[in-house]
């Protein structure tokens, strides 16, 4: 919601072209849920992660106790209260009003932020009463709450794969009624009168979670952009370049999260879930360059969050983010709080987000030098620099066919790349006129697999479609000779033509097509 206040001194007009206005953005994971506690207890009881793990007992225990849309555990209740005791003074002293909360429709996220909403609205109500404000009954002005139906946890709402609809708008309003807040609802695909997962046909798949993360990311960027555009039009006082220190702010300490600020800032807080937040944060880091790697394969990079872990960002508009800090727990920083830090270790199951090795299938792509995607080009150049023999990289001129890298014409070259998801693991360049194969490199860790064979097979298949190539020519070192021989290359006896000092280390090989 756009602030109605104006910036009367127009301090932002100084160096206007260099102003970097931003909105303060937070992602907060929910408190420990009853399901989190179920999984934690099951791991302890049935010795999860040990040779004595009882899978049958673990499965029965979880199935009997897991809920589709659980509330908070007793530890989670305490975490939510401690979070509120931190956020209330922090936001009161450093955020403008209203603070925007974008909240998942799931019960555990609503219960996590409820104490904070109560504290902020109680504070606002007291302030209004003290000022004899005739609109004191509008205490909810301290917070603008948006329940976003795209922001639920991966897999949706189900019990033993049986879909449950989740709460509707009336039920969510009732749950939040102690905070005297009046949320707005977006993204309820079957309407707000029905549950937020009423559209579901089963547990959400990974591909569906990724698709929904893209929708939420786009919605969030559009929402924040609209905030920035409106603030600029209205010359709002709470959206400014926070990197500029005014004279009256010289004694303020940046890392003091509770101190009073001279200028309070536009702030948005997203309260969500560990796995789905990670999908959104990947898109924040990569922007629209993010791509789903392969259907059915979970992400191979992820952001881990403790229960109530806070990640702080700055949003500068048009998809530009700065990640200022990640997974912080300022509200659980005392030694006495150690028992309330949960949900952020490998023992809490985060390692299961990583795909197993047998899922990392290799795919091959072919492109001309000027068509390679930037992220692929960056990786291939890094691989060549790190792993390619300097002697081979110089393409020593054993004859006129094999020219140096400096002299060779690359207009007829194609680059063949083997990838695992978005990660390049092998590459080679082929001259479509001469059949010369340059810069063949496979990452050392991938040489145990079939990446090398896949790379050369792709080269040979592509070369056979060229009318100008009747053979492939390559310079190999001793380490690569076995691979090329396996793929049908033979060593060319050129000892009489080449007495170079490197001839014993570099081998010319050919393969008839």
Short mmCIF file of C-alpha atoms in Angstrom, two decimals:
data_model
loop_
_atom_site.label_atom_id
_atom_site.label_comp_id
_atom_site.label_asym_id
_atom_site.label_seq_id
_atom_site.Cartn_x
_atom_site.Cartn_y
_atom_site.Cartn_z
CA UNK A 1 0.00 0.00 0.00
CA UNK A 2 1.43 3.36 -0.96
CA UNK A 3 2.18 5.77 1.85
CA UNK A 4 0.37 9.11 1.76
CA UNK A 5 3.26 11.03 3.35
CA UNK A 6 5.38 13.36 1.25
CA UNK A 7 9.09 14.06 1.33
CA UNK A 8 8.97 17.76 1.97
CA UNK A 9 12.74 18.46 2.02
CA UNK A 10 13.30 16.63 -1.27
CA UNK A 11 16.67 15.32 -0.13
CA UNK A 12 16.53 12.70 -2.89
CA UNK A 13 16.91 15.41 -5.52
CA UNK A 14 20.62 15.56 -4.70
CA UNK A 15 22.44 13.51 -7.34
CA UNK A 16 19.10 12.26 -8.65
CA UNK A 17 20.67 10.19 -11.44
CA UNK A 18 22.59 8.14 -8.88
CA UNK A 19 19.77 7.57 -6.40
CA UNK A 20 19.12 3.90 -5.59
CA UNK A 21 15.69 3.80 -3.97
CA UNK A 22 14.74 0.45 -2.49
CA UNK A 23 12.17 -1.40 -0.44
CA UNK A 24 13.22 -3.53 2.53
CA UNK A 25 12.14 -7.13 1.94
CA UNK A 26 12.24 -10.09 4.36
CA UNK A 27 11.56 -13.77 3.92
CA UNK A 28 10.69 -15.57 7.17
CA UNK A 29 10.13 -19.30 7.52
CA UNK A 30 7.31 -20.45 9.81
CA UNK A 31 7.83 -21.65 13.39
CA UNK A 32 8.20 -25.34 14.09
CA UNK A 33 4.97 -27.08 13.09
CA UNK A 34 3.39 -30.15 14.62
CA UNK A 35 4.52 -32.06 11.52
CA UNK A 36 8.10 -30.85 12.01
CA UNK A 37 7.95 -32.26 15.54
CA UNK A 38 6.47 -35.54 14.28
CA UNK A 39 9.36 -36.02 11.86
CA UNK A 40 11.90 -34.98 14.48
CA UNK A 41 10.50 -37.42 17.05
CA UNK A 42 10.27 -40.22 14.47
CA UNK A 43 13.91 -39.76 13.56
CA UNK A 44 14.89 -40.04 17.23
CA UNK A 45 12.64 -42.99 18.06
CA UNK A 46 13.41 -45.05 14.97
CA UNK A 47 17.10 -44.11 14.74
CA UNK A 48 16.94 -42.28 11.45
CA UNK A 49 20.25 -41.91 9.66
CA UNK A 50 21.84 -44.87 11.42
CA UNK A 51 22.42 -48.51 10.37
CA UNK A 52 19.58 -49.46 12.76
CA UNK A 53 17.00 -47.23 11.05
CA UNK A 54 13.53 -48.81 11.27
CA UNK A 55 11.82 -47.60 8.08
CA UNK A 56 8.59 -49.52 8.73
CA UNK A 57 8.21 -48.11 12.23
CA UNK A 58 9.13 -44.62 11.05
CA UNK A 59 6.55 -44.73 8.24
CA UNK A 60 3.72 -45.92 10.50
CA UNK A 61 4.55 -43.33 13.16
CA UNK A 62 4.54 -40.47 10.64
CA UNK A 63 1.39 -41.64 8.81
CA UNK A 64 -0.56 -41.79 12.06
CA UNK A 65 0.45 -38.33 13.23
CA UNK A 66 1.10 -36.17 10.18
CA UNK A 67 -1.58 -33.58 9.38
CA UNK A 68 -2.34 -31.95 6.03
CA UNK A 69 -2.34 -28.41 7.45
CA UNK A 70 -0.84 -28.58 10.94
CA UNK A 71 -0.59 -25.95 13.61
CA UNK A 72 2.50 -25.19 15.68
CA UNK A 73 4.29 -27.41 18.16
CA UNK A 74 4.86 -26.16 21.70
CA UNK A 75 8.36 -25.13 20.62
CA UNK A 76 6.86 -23.38 17.59
CA UNK A 77 4.54 -21.35 19.83
CA UNK A 78 7.53 -20.08 21.80
CA UNK A 79 9.46 -19.30 18.60
CA UNK A 80 6.50 -17.24 17.32
CA UNK A 81 6.34 -15.26 20.57
CA UNK A 82 10.07 -14.58 20.53
CA UNK A 83 9.87 -13.55 16.88
CA UNK A 84 7.12 -11.06 17.78
CA UNK A 85 9.17 -9.62 20.65
CA UNK A 86 11.91 -8.89 18.13
CA UNK A 87 9.82 -7.73 15.15
CA UNK A 88 7.50 -5.43 17.08
CA UNK A 89 10.19 -2.93 18.24
CA UNK A 90 12.23 -3.45 15.08
CA UNK A 91 9.34 -2.55 12.79
CA UNK A 92 7.99 0.15 15.09
CA UNK A 93 11.34 1.95 15.08
CA UNK A 94 12.57 1.31 11.56
CA UNK A 95 9.62 0.55 9.24
CA UNK A 96 6.96 2.92 7.97
CA UNK A 97 3.31 2.16 8.53
CA UNK A 98 1.63 0.05 7.33
CA UNK A 99 4.07 -2.85 7.16
CA UNK A 100 3.04 -5.24 4.40
CA UNK A 101 2.88 -8.94 5.30
CA UNK A 102 2.55 -11.46 2.45
CA UNK A 103 1.58 -14.71 4.13
CA UNK A 104 1.05 -18.30 3.03
CA UNK A 105 -2.54 -19.50 3.61
CA UNK A 106 -1.30 -22.49 5.62
CA UNK A 107 -2.13 -22.62 9.31
CA UNK A 108 1.48 -22.76 10.56
CA UNK A 109 2.50 -19.54 8.79
CA UNK A 110 -0.60 -17.68 10.00
CA UNK A 111 0.03 -18.79 13.59
CA UNK A 112 3.70 -17.83 13.27
CA UNK A 113 3.00 -14.21 12.39
CA UNK A 114 -0.17 -13.78 14.48
CA UNK A 115 1.65 -12.65 17.68
CA UNK A 116 3.55 -10.05 15.64
CA UNK A 117 0.35 -8.72 14.08
CA UNK A 118 -1.29 -8.55 17.50
CA UNK A 119 1.67 -6.65 18.97
CA UNK A 120 1.87 -4.15 16.11
CA UNK A 121 -1.84 -3.48 16.01
CA UNK A 122 -2.03 -3.18 19.80
CA UNK A 123 0.79 -0.66 19.65
CA UNK A 124 -0.97 1.27 16.89
CA UNK A 125 -4.25 1.23 18.81
CA UNK A 126 -2.56 2.56 21.94
CA UNK A 127 -0.91 5.31 19.91
CA UNK A 128 -4.22 6.30 18.35
CA UNK A 129 -5.96 6.35 21.75
CA UNK A 130 -3.20 8.45 23.28
CA UNK A 131 -3.61 10.93 20.45
CA UNK A 132 -7.42 10.93 20.83
CA UNK A 133 -7.63 9.89 17.20
CA UNK A 134 -11.24 9.58 16.10
CA UNK A 135 -10.18 6.69 13.83
CA UNK A 136 -8.61 4.70 16.65
CA UNK A 137 -10.76 1.68 15.82
CA UNK A 138 -8.76 1.27 12.61
CA UNK A 139 -5.90 -0.37 14.46
CA UNK A 140 -5.21 -2.60 11.48
CA UNK A 141 -3.55 0.35 9.73
CA UNK A 142 -0.29 -0.82 11.35
CA UNK A 143 -0.30 -3.84 9.03
CA UNK A 144 -1.40 -4.63 5.53
CA UNK A 145 -1.84 -8.41 5.34
CA UNK A 146 -2.07 -10.22 2.02
CA UNK A 147 -2.88 -13.94 2.06
CA UNK A 148 -1.34 -15.25 -1.16
CA UNK A 149 -2.76 -18.51 -2.47
CA UNK A 150 0.36 -19.17 -4.55
CA UNK A 151 2.64 -19.15 -1.50
CA UNK A 152 1.88 -22.49 0.19
CA UNK A 153 4.47 -25.20 0.79
CA UNK A 154 5.52 -27.65 -1.93
CA UNK A 155 3.23 -30.69 -2.29
CA UNK A 156 0.13 -28.78 -1.20
CA UNK A 157 -2.45 -30.01 1.30
CA UNK A 158 -3.04 -33.74 1.59
CA UNK A 159 -3.28 -36.61 4.03
CA UNK A 160 -1.77 -39.85 2.71
CA UNK A 161 -2.14 -38.40 -0.81
CA UNK A 162 -5.83 -37.60 -0.26
CA UNK A 163 -6.43 -33.93 -1.12
CA UNK A 164 -7.78 -31.60 1.54
CA UNK A 165 -9.03 -28.12 0.56
CA UNK A 166 -7.28 -26.08 3.22
CA UNK A 167 -8.83 -23.03 4.87
CA UNK A 168 -11.01 -20.52 3.05
CA UNK A 169 -11.08 -16.76 3.57
CA UNK A 170 -13.68 -16.87 6.36
CA UNK A 171 -11.67 -19.44 8.32
CA UNK A 172 -8.45 -17.48 7.90
CA UNK A 173 -10.16 -14.28 9.02
CA UNK A 174 -11.39 -16.08 12.12
CA UNK A 175 -7.92 -17.39 12.90
CA UNK A 176 -6.41 -13.89 12.57
CA UNK A 177 -9.24 -12.13 14.43
CA UNK A 178 -7.20 -11.65 17.66
CA UNK A 179 -4.94 -9.29 15.69
CA UNK A 180 -7.86 -7.14 14.54
CA UNK A 181 -6.51 -7.26 11.02
CA UNK A 182 -8.45 -7.43 7.78
CA UNK A 183 -6.41 -9.32 5.19
CA UNK A 184 -6.86 -9.26 1.44
CA UNK A 185 -6.77 -12.50 -0.53
CA UNK A 186 -5.08 -13.23 -3.85
CA UNK A 187 -4.28 -16.41 -5.76
CA UNK A 188 -7.14 -18.59 -4.46
CA UNK A 189 -7.66 -20.53 -7.65
CA UNK A 190 -11.13 -21.84 -6.74
CA UNK A 191 -12.30 -18.59 -5.14
CA UNK A 192 -11.85 -17.29 -1.58
CA UNK A 193 -15.07 -18.95 -0.42
CA UNK A 194 -13.38 -22.31 -0.97
CA UNK A 195 -10.13 -23.60 0.48
CA UNK A 196 -6.80 -22.42 -0.92
CA UNK A 197 -6.07 -25.99 -2.18
CA UNK A 198 -9.59 -26.83 -3.34
CA UNK A 199 -8.27 -26.88 -6.91
CA UNK A 200 -5.77 -29.66 -6.11
CA UNK A 201 -6.09 -33.10 -7.66
CA UNK A 202 -3.36 -34.74 -5.59
CA UNK A 203 -0.05 -33.94 -3.94
CA UNK A 204 1.72 -31.27 -5.96
CA UNK A 205 4.59 -32.56 -8.11
CA UNK A 206 8.04 -30.96 -8.19
CA UNK A 207 7.37 -29.59 -11.68
CA UNK A 208 4.11 -28.02 -10.45
CA UNK A 209 5.92 -26.49 -7.48
CA UNK A 210 8.51 -24.96 -9.82
CA UNK A 211 5.76 -23.58 -12.06
CA UNK A 212 3.99 -22.06 -9.06
CA UNK A 213 7.25 -20.55 -7.80
CA UNK A 214 7.60 -18.78 -11.15
CA UNK A 215 4.08 -17.37 -10.76
CA UNK A 216 4.72 -16.16 -7.22
CA UNK A 217 8.07 -14.65 -8.21
CA UNK A 218 6.43 -12.71 -11.04
CA UNK A 219 3.57 -11.63 -8.79
CA UNK A 220 6.00 -10.45 -6.10
CA UNK A 221 8.17 -8.47 -8.52
CA UNK A 222 5.10 -6.80 -10.02
CA UNK A 223 3.76 -5.99 -6.55
CA UNK A 224 7.05 -4.42 -5.46
CA UNK A 225 7.52 -2.56 -8.75
CA UNK A 226 4.09 -1.02 -8.34
CA UNK A 227 5.12 0.09 -4.84
CA UNK A 228 8.21 1.82 -6.22
CA UNK A 229 6.39 3.47 -9.13
CA UNK A 230 3.63 4.78 -6.87
CA UNK A 231 6.12 6.00 -4.28
CA UNK A 232 8.01 7.97 -6.94
CA UNK A 233 4.82 9.50 -8.30
CA UNK A 234 3.71 10.53 -4.81
CA UNK A 235 7.20 11.51 -3.67
CA UNK A 236 6.62 9.24 -0.66
CA UNK A 237 8.86 9.81 2.33
CA UNK A 238 9.47 6.13 3.11
CA UNK A 239 11.07 4.99 -0.18
CA UNK A 240 14.51 6.50 -0.55
CA UNK A 241 18.18 5.70 -1.09
CA UNK A 242 19.10 4.03 2.21
CA UNK A 243 22.75 4.15 1.21
CA UNK A 244 22.76 7.93 1.75
CA UNK A 245 23.28 9.20 5.29
CA UNK A 246 21.67 12.52 6.19
CA UNK A 247 23.40 14.76 8.80
CA UNK A 248 20.80 13.89 11.44
CA UNK A 249 21.45 10.16 10.86
CA UNK A 250 25.20 10.16 11.45
CA UNK A 251 24.90 8.55 14.90
CA UNK A 252 22.62 5.74 13.73
CA UNK A 253 24.21 2.28 13.69
CA UNK A 254 23.31 0.30 10.58
CA UNK A 255 23.44 -3.13 12.20
CA UNK A 256 21.31 -2.04 15.17
CA UNK A 257 18.00 -3.65 14.28
CA UNK A 258 16.09 -2.15 17.22
CA UNK A 259 17.30 1.46 17.28
CA UNK A 260 15.04 4.34 16.30
CA UNK A 261 15.56 5.59 12.75
CA UNK A 262 15.11 9.17 11.62
CA UNK A 263 13.58 7.91 8.39
CA UNK A 264 11.46 4.79 8.56
CA UNK A 265 11.40 2.60 5.47
CA UNK A 266 8.79 0.86 3.31
CA UNK A 267 8.96 -2.79 4.40
CA UNK A 268 7.46 -6.02 3.05
CA UNK A 269 7.67 -9.33 4.93
CA UNK A 270 6.93 -12.68 3.26
CA UNK A 271 6.06 -15.44 5.73
CA UNK A 272 6.33 -18.86 4.13
CA UNK A 273 7.92 -22.29 4.02
CA UNK A 274 11.43 -23.68 3.77
CA UNK A 275 11.28 -25.58 0.49
CA UNK A 276 9.05 -23.21 -1.47
CA UNK A 277 10.96 -20.16 -0.22
CA UNK A 278 14.08 -21.80 -1.63
CA UNK A 279 12.44 -22.13 -5.06
CA UNK A 280 11.50 -18.45 -4.99
CA UNK A 281 14.93 -17.33 -3.76
CA UNK A 282 16.60 -19.23 -6.61
CA UNK A 283 14.59 -17.11 -9.03
CA UNK A 284 15.47 -13.97 -7.11
CA UNK A 285 19.16 -14.80 -7.46
CA UNK A 286 18.93 -15.81 -11.13
CA UNK A 287 16.05 -13.57 -12.24
CA UNK A 288 14.27 -14.77 -15.36
CA UNK A 289 17.41 -16.69 -16.29
CA UNK A 290 16.34 -19.46 -13.93
CA UNK A 291 15.11 -22.62 -15.61
CA UNK A 292 13.68 -25.87 -14.33
CA UNK A 293 16.49 -28.38 -14.80
CA UNK A 294 14.55 -31.57 -15.41
CA UNK A 295 11.07 -32.75 -14.51
CA UNK A 296 11.11 -35.02 -11.51
CA UNK A 297 14.58 -33.92 -10.41
CA UNK A 298 14.63 -31.70 -7.32
CA UNK A 299 16.82 -28.64 -7.27
CA UNK A 300 20.55 -29.23 -6.85
CA UNK A 301 21.04 -25.93 -5.03
CA UNK A 302 18.81 -24.67 -2.23
CA UNK A 303 18.52 -22.10 0.55
CA UNK A 304 18.21 -23.58 4.05
CA UNK A 305 16.19 -21.83 6.76
CA UNK A 306 15.72 -22.59 10.42
CA UNK A 307 12.21 -22.29 11.79
CA UNK A 308 11.62 -18.50 11.94
CA UNK A 309 14.92 -17.95 10.07
CA UNK A 310 15.01 -14.50 8.44
CA UNK A 311 16.56 -13.61 5.09
CA UNK A 312 16.89 -9.88 4.42
CA UNK A 313 16.90 -8.38 0.93
CA UNK A 314 16.70 -4.99 -0.73
CA UNK A 315 14.54 -4.54 -3.83
CA UNK A 316 15.56 -1.80 -6.28
CA UNK A 317 12.93 -2.40 -8.95
CA UNK A 318 12.78 -4.25 -12.26
CA UNK A 319 13.91 -7.57 -10.77
CA UNK A 320 17.01 -6.15 -9.02
CA UNK A 321 17.65 -7.66 -5.58
CA UNK A 322 20.44 -7.53 -3.04
CA UNK A 323 20.60 -10.35 -0.50
CA UNK A 324 21.80 -8.64 2.66
CA UNK A 325 21.76 -11.64 4.99
CA UNK A 326 20.37 -15.16 5.03
CA UNK A 327 18.76 -17.43 7.64
CA UNK A 328 19.38 -15.14 10.62
CA UNK A 329 17.87 -15.66 14.09
CA UNK A 330 18.29 -12.36 15.96
CA UNK A 331 15.33 -13.26 18.19
CA UNK A 332 17.02 -16.50 19.32
CA UNK A 333 20.48 -15.14 19.99
CA UNK A 334 20.87 -15.65 23.74
CA UNK A 335 22.39 -18.86 25.17
CA UNK A 336 19.03 -19.70 26.74
CA UNK A 337 17.44 -19.79 23.28
CA UNK A 338 19.59 -22.63 21.96
CA UNK A 339 16.86 -25.21 22.59
CA UNK A 340 14.46 -23.24 20.40
CA UNK A 341 16.63 -23.30 17.28
CA UNK A 342 15.13 -26.02 15.08
CA UNK A 343 14.65 -27.12 11.51
CA UNK A 344 17.86 -25.95 9.87
CA UNK A 345 20.32 -28.84 9.98
CA UNK A 346 21.01 -31.79 7.72
CA UNK A 347 19.33 -33.98 10.32
CA UNK A 348 16.13 -32.08 9.55
CA UNK A 349 16.04 -33.59 6.08
CA UNK A 350 17.44 -30.79 3.92
CA UNK A 351 19.87 -33.20 2.29
CA UNK A 352 16.92 -34.98 0.66
CA UNK A 353 16.47 -31.97 -1.61
CA UNK A 354 19.63 -33.01 -3.43
CA UNK A 355 19.02 -35.44 -6.33
CA UNK A 356 20.80 -38.78 -6.25
CA UNK A 357 23.63 -39.33 -8.73
CA UNK A 358 21.63 -41.70 -10.92
CA UNK A 359 19.16 -38.90 -11.70
CA UNK A 360 21.83 -36.63 -13.14
CA UNK A 361 21.40 -37.65 -16.77
CA UNK A 362 23.55 -35.91 -19.36
CA UNK A 363 22.05 -33.97 -22.25
CA UNK A 364 23.85 -32.72 -25.36
CA UNK A 365 23.37 -29.37 -27.08
CA UNK A 366 25.00 -27.95 -30.22
CA UNK A 367 25.34 -24.28 -31.16
CA UNK A 368 27.48 -21.99 -33.28
CA UNK A 369 29.95 -19.87 -31.37
CA UNK A 370 27.77 -16.74 -31.47
CA UNK A 371 24.64 -18.64 -30.39
CA UNK A 372 25.84 -20.09 -27.09
CA UNK A 373 23.83 -18.98 -24.08
CA UNK A 374 25.85 -16.69 -21.78
CA UNK A 375 25.75 -19.03 -18.78
CA UNK A 376 26.95 -21.94 -20.97
CA UNK A 377 29.72 -19.86 -22.56
CA UNK A 378 30.92 -18.77 -19.14
CA UNK A 379 31.18 -22.38 -17.97
CA UNK A 380 32.89 -23.67 -21.13
CA UNK A 381 35.51 -20.93 -21.02
CA UNK A 382 36.18 -21.63 -17.34
CA UNK A 383 36.53 -25.38 -18.04
CA UNK A 384 38.97 -24.82 -20.88
CA UNK A 385 41.03 -22.48 -18.75
CA UNK A 386 41.14 -24.87 -15.80
CA UNK A 387 41.45 -28.31 -17.38
CA UNK A 388 42.71 -28.05 -20.95
CA UNK A 389 46.40 -28.75 -21.51
CA UNK A 390 48.18 -25.54 -22.45
CA UNK A 391 50.05 -27.42 -25.16
CA UNK A 392 46.84 -28.70 -26.73
CA UNK A 393 45.07 -25.37 -26.18
CA UNK A 394 47.73 -23.72 -28.34
CA UNK A 395 46.94 -26.22 -31.12
CA UNK A 396 50.56 -26.72 -32.14
CA UNK A 397 50.67 -26.62 -35.96
CA UNK A 398 51.51 -30.24 -36.74
CA UNK A 399 50.46 -29.44 -40.31
CA UNK A 400 48.42 -26.88 -42.20
CA UNK A 401 45.14 -28.55 -41.25
CA UNK A 402 45.51 -27.84 -37.54
CA UNK A 403 46.00 -24.13 -37.03
CA UNK A 404 46.71 -22.17 -33.88
CA UNK A 405 43.85 -20.74 -31.85
CA UNK A 406 45.03 -17.26 -32.67
CA UNK A 407 44.96 -17.80 -36.45
CA UNK A 408 42.04 -20.16 -36.92
CA UNK A 409 38.75 -19.04 -38.42
CA UNK A 410 35.92 -19.74 -35.96
CA UNK A 411 33.08 -18.77 -38.29
CA UNK A 412 32.54 -22.42 -39.23
CA UNK A 413 32.87 -23.77 -35.70
CA UNK A 414 30.13 -25.29 -33.63
CA UNK A 415 30.38 -25.94 -29.91
CA UNK A 416 29.09 -29.25 -28.60
CA UNK A 417 28.21 -29.21 -24.92
CA UNK A 418 27.23 -31.96 -22.49
CA UNK A 419 25.21 -30.72 -19.52
CA UNK A 420 23.72 -32.12 -16.36
CA UNK A 421 20.78 -29.85 -15.79
CA UNK A 422 22.25 -26.36 -16.05
CA UNK A 423 25.80 -27.50 -15.31
CA UNK A 424 28.28 -28.01 -18.17
CA UNK A 425 30.40 -31.14 -17.71
CA UNK A 426 31.98 -31.52 -21.17
CA UNK A 427 32.54 -29.47 -24.33
CA UNK A 428 34.32 -29.46 -27.69
CA UNK A 429 34.59 -27.23 -30.77
CA UNK A 430 34.27 -28.65 -34.30
CA UNK A 431 35.27 -26.91 -37.53
CA UNK A 432 32.56 -27.91 -40.01
CA UNK A 433 34.83 -27.26 -43.01
CA UNK A 434 38.00 -29.11 -41.98
CA UNK A 435 36.71 -31.67 -39.49
CA UNK A 436 39.25 -30.51 -36.91
CA UNK A 437 38.15 -31.01 -33.33
CA UNK A 438 39.47 -28.39 -30.91
CA UNK A 439 39.41 -27.84 -27.17
CA UNK A 440 37.93 -31.16 -26.10
CA UNK A 441 37.53 -31.07 -22.32
CA UNK A 442 35.58 -33.08 -19.75
CA UNK A 443 35.42 -32.15 -16.10
CA UNK A 444 37.64 -34.52 -14.09
CA UNK A 445 34.81 -35.59 -11.79
CA UNK A 446 32.69 -36.54 -14.83
CA UNK A 447 35.31 -38.78 -16.44
CA UNK A 448 34.10 -41.74 -14.39
CA UNK A 449 30.79 -41.61 -16.23
CA UNK A 450 29.87 -41.71 -19.92
CA UNK A 451 30.21 -37.95 -20.47
CA UNK A 452 33.27 -38.28 -22.72
CA UNK A 453 31.61 -40.90 -24.88
CA UNK A 454 28.41 -38.83 -25.11
CA UNK A 455 30.44 -35.81 -26.20
CA UNK A 456 32.37 -37.60 -28.98
CA UNK A 457 29.25 -39.45 -30.16
CA UNK A 458 27.47 -36.12 -30.56
CA UNK A 459 30.44 -34.71 -32.50
CA UNK A 460 30.53 -37.69 -34.86
CA UNK A 461 26.78 -37.65 -35.42
CA UNK A 462 26.85 -33.95 -36.26
CA UNK A 463 29.92 -34.28 -38.51
CA UNK A 464 28.27 -37.02 -40.62
CA UNK A 465 25.64 -34.50 -41.70
CA UNK A 466 28.29 -32.17 -43.12
CA UNK A 467 29.12 -32.64 -46.81
CA UNK A 468 32.61 -31.16 -46.31
CA UNK A 469 33.86 -33.59 -43.64
CA UNK A 470 35.05 -37.11 -44.39
CA UNK A 471 37.16 -37.52 -41.29
CA UNK A 472 37.67 -36.01 -37.82
CA UNK A 473 41.10 -34.81 -36.73
CA UNK A 474 42.10 -34.17 -33.13
CA UNK A 475 45.21 -33.60 -31.07
CA UNK A 476 45.08 -35.60 -27.86
CA UNK A 477 47.35 -35.93 -24.90
CA UNK A 478 48.22 -39.28 -23.37
CA UNK A 479 45.34 -39.00 -20.92
CA UNK A 480 42.77 -38.61 -23.68
CA UNK A 481 44.14 -41.19 -26.09
CA UNK A 482 42.18 -44.10 -24.60
CA UNK A 483 38.87 -42.28 -24.97
CA UNK A 484 39.46 -41.44 -28.63
CA UNK A 485 40.63 -44.97 -29.41
CA UNK A 486 37.49 -46.32 -27.80
CA UNK A 487 35.43 -44.07 -30.08
CA UNK A 488 37.20 -45.29 -33.25
CA UNK A 489 40.08 -42.83 -33.63
CA UNK A 490 43.52 -44.09 -34.70
CA UNK A 491 46.94 -42.56 -34.18
CA UNK A 492 48.54 -40.93 -37.22
CA UNK A 493 52.24 -41.69 -37.68
CA UNK A 494 53.70 -38.25 -38.27
CA UNK A 495 57.08 -38.74 -36.61
CA UNK A 496 58.94 -37.87 -39.81
CA UNK A 497 56.97 -34.66 -40.26
CA UNK A 498 57.15 -33.45 -36.67
CA UNK A 499 60.16 -33.43 -34.42
CA UNK A 500 58.70 -30.85 -32.05
CA UNK A 501 59.70 -31.16 -28.39
CA UNK A 502 56.07 -31.81 -27.48
CA UNK A 503 55.52 -34.62 -30.01
CA UNK A 504 55.82 -37.33 -27.37
CA UNK A 505 53.09 -35.68 -25.28
CA UNK A 506 50.62 -34.69 -28.01
CA UNK A 507 49.18 -37.29 -30.35
CA UNK A 508 47.47 -36.60 -33.65
CA UNK A 509 44.48 -38.87 -34.17
CA UNK A 510 41.92 -39.32 -36.94
CA UNK A 511 38.59 -41.02 -37.41
CA UNK A 512 37.11 -41.84 -40.82
CA UNK A 513 33.38 -41.10 -41.09
#
